Each structure stands twice: as C-alpha cells, then as structure tokens.
Coordinates of C-alpha atoms in Angstrom, one line a residue:
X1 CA 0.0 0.0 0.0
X2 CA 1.2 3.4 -1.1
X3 CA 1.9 6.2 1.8
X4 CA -0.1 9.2 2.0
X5 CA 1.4 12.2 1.1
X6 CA 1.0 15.1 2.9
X7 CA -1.9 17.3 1.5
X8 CA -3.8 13.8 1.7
X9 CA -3.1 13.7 5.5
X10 CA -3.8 17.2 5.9
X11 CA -7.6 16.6 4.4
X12 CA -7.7 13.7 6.8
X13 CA -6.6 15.7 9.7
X14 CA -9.4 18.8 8.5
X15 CA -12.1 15.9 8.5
X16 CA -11.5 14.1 12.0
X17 CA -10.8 17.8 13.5
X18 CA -13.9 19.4 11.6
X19 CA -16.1 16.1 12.8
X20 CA -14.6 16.3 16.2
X21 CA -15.3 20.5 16.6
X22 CA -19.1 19.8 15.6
X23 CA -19.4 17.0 17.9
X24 CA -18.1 18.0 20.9
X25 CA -20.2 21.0 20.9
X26 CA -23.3 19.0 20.3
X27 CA -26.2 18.6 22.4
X28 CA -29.3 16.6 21.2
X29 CA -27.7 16.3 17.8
X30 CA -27.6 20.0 17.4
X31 CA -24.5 22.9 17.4
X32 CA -25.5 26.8 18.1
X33 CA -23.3 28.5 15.0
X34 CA -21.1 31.0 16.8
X35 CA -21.9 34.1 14.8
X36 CA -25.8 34.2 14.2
X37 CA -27.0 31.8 17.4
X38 CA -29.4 29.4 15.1
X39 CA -28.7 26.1 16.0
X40 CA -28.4 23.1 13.2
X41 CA -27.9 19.8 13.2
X42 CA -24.2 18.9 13.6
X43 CA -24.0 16.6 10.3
X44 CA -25.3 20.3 8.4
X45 CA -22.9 22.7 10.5
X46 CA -19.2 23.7 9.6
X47 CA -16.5 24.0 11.4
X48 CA -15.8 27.6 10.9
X49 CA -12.5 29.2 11.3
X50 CA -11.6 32.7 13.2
X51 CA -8.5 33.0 11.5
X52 CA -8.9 31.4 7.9
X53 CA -7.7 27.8 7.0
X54 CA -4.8 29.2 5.2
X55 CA -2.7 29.7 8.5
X56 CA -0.8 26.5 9.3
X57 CA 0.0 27.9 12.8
X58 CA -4.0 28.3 14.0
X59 CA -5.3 25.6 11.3
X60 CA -6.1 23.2 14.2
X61 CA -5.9 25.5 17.4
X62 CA -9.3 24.7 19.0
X63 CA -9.1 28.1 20.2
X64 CA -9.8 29.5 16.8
X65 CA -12.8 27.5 15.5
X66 CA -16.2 26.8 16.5
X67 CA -19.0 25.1 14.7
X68 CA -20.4 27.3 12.0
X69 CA -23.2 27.7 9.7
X70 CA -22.9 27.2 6.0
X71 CA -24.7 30.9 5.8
X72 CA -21.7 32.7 7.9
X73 CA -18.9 30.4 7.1
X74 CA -19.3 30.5 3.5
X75 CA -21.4 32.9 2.0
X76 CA -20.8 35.7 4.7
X77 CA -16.9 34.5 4.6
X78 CA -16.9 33.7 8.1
X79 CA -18.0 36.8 9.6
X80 CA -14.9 37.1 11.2
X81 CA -15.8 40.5 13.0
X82 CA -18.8 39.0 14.6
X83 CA -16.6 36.0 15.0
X84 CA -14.2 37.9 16.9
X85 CA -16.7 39.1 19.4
X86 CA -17.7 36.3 20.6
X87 CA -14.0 34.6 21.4
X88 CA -12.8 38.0 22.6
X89 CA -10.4 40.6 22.1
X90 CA -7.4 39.1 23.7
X91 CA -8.0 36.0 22.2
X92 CA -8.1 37.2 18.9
X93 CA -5.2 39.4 19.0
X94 CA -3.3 36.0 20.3
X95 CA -4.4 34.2 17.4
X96 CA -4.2 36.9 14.5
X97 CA -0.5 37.0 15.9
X98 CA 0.1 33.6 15.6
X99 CA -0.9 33.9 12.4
X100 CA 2.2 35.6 11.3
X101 CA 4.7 32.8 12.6
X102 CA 5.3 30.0 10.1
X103 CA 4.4 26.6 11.1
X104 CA 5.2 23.8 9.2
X105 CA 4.1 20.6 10.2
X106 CA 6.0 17.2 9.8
X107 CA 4.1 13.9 8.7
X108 CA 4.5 12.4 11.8
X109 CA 2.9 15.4 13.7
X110 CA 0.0 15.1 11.0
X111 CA -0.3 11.5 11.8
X112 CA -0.7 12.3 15.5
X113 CA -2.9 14.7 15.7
X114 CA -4.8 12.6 13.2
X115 CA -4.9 9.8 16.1
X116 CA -5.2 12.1 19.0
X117 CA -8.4 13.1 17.4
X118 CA -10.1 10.1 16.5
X119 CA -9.4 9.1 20.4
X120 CA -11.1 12.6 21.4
X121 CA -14.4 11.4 18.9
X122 CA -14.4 8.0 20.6
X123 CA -14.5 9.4 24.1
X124 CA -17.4 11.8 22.9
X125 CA -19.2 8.8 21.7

C-alpha cells in the first residue's frame, strides 16, 4: 500500500478535526453557530474558522474555531468580525499573531494529531 502524502493527511486531519469541533459541541444532535445563534444539526454545521484555513499555525488551534453555519462560514466569509466578538479581544489578538509565525508541520505530527483526534471522537461517543 502506497503512503499518504501530505496534502492527503492534511484533508484527513481537517475531517476528524472538523467532525470532532461539531461534535463536541453538540447537544441533542444540534451545534448553536457562533456568529448568528441558530442552532443546526451537527451533520449540516461547519467547522468555521476565526483566522482562515490558510494559517498553518491556528489551522487546528481549538481556540480558533467553532461550529459554523454554511450561511456565515461560507457565503458571509466567516463573519470574522462577529466571529471575533464572541472569542474576545485578547484571544483574537493572540491568534491573529500567531498567524504571522510559520508553522510547518512534519508527517508524523500530522499522523498524530490525526490519532489524537479520532481518540477525542471516541470518548465523545
């Protein structure tokens, strides 16, 4: 069998991460989207980003996401301002710094956090 490579891992990690945001902030089946305060179903919510996707250093910081409505995460491009409000100023500024150091991430930090994550969605379970 072939070895990943890396942007494969990567969409692996985004999946178990996104899956495990949504469902750990569940309750009945349902996730309260951090900007507009409608709650969806968690198989119909995102996992929405403060600081965008982009950043390697906050692309998986639990701090910076939340679950997310298709409405705000994609067609309002996050609403990062309301966004903001809600995880607070200090917060923000640590993460919008954070944003300006490069991160790059080894496979075998990829593969771990893969695994540390599927453990989180088991406990949840």
């Amino acid at each position: 069998m072939k070895a990943k490579t890396k942007s494969q891992l990567v969409k692996d990690l985004d999946a178990v991460f996104s899956k495990y945001i949504r469902y750990s902030n569940a309750k009945n089946g349902y996730c309260k989207c951090i900007t507009c305060d409608r709650d969806y179903e968690v198989k119909k919510i995102h996992c929405g980003h403060f600081m965008s996707r982009q950043y390697m250093s906050t692309r998986w910081d639990e701090r910076n996401v939340a679950p997310q409505c298709y409405g705000c995460n994609v067609m309002q491009q996050g609403k990062q301002f309301e966004f903001s409000l809600k995880i607070g100023k200090e917060l923000s500024e640590e993460l919008y710094l954070l944003t300006k150091q490069t991160k790059k991430w080894s496979l075998d930090e990829i593969k771990d956090m893969i695994e540390q994550y599927k453990d989180k969605l088991k406990d949840i379970s």
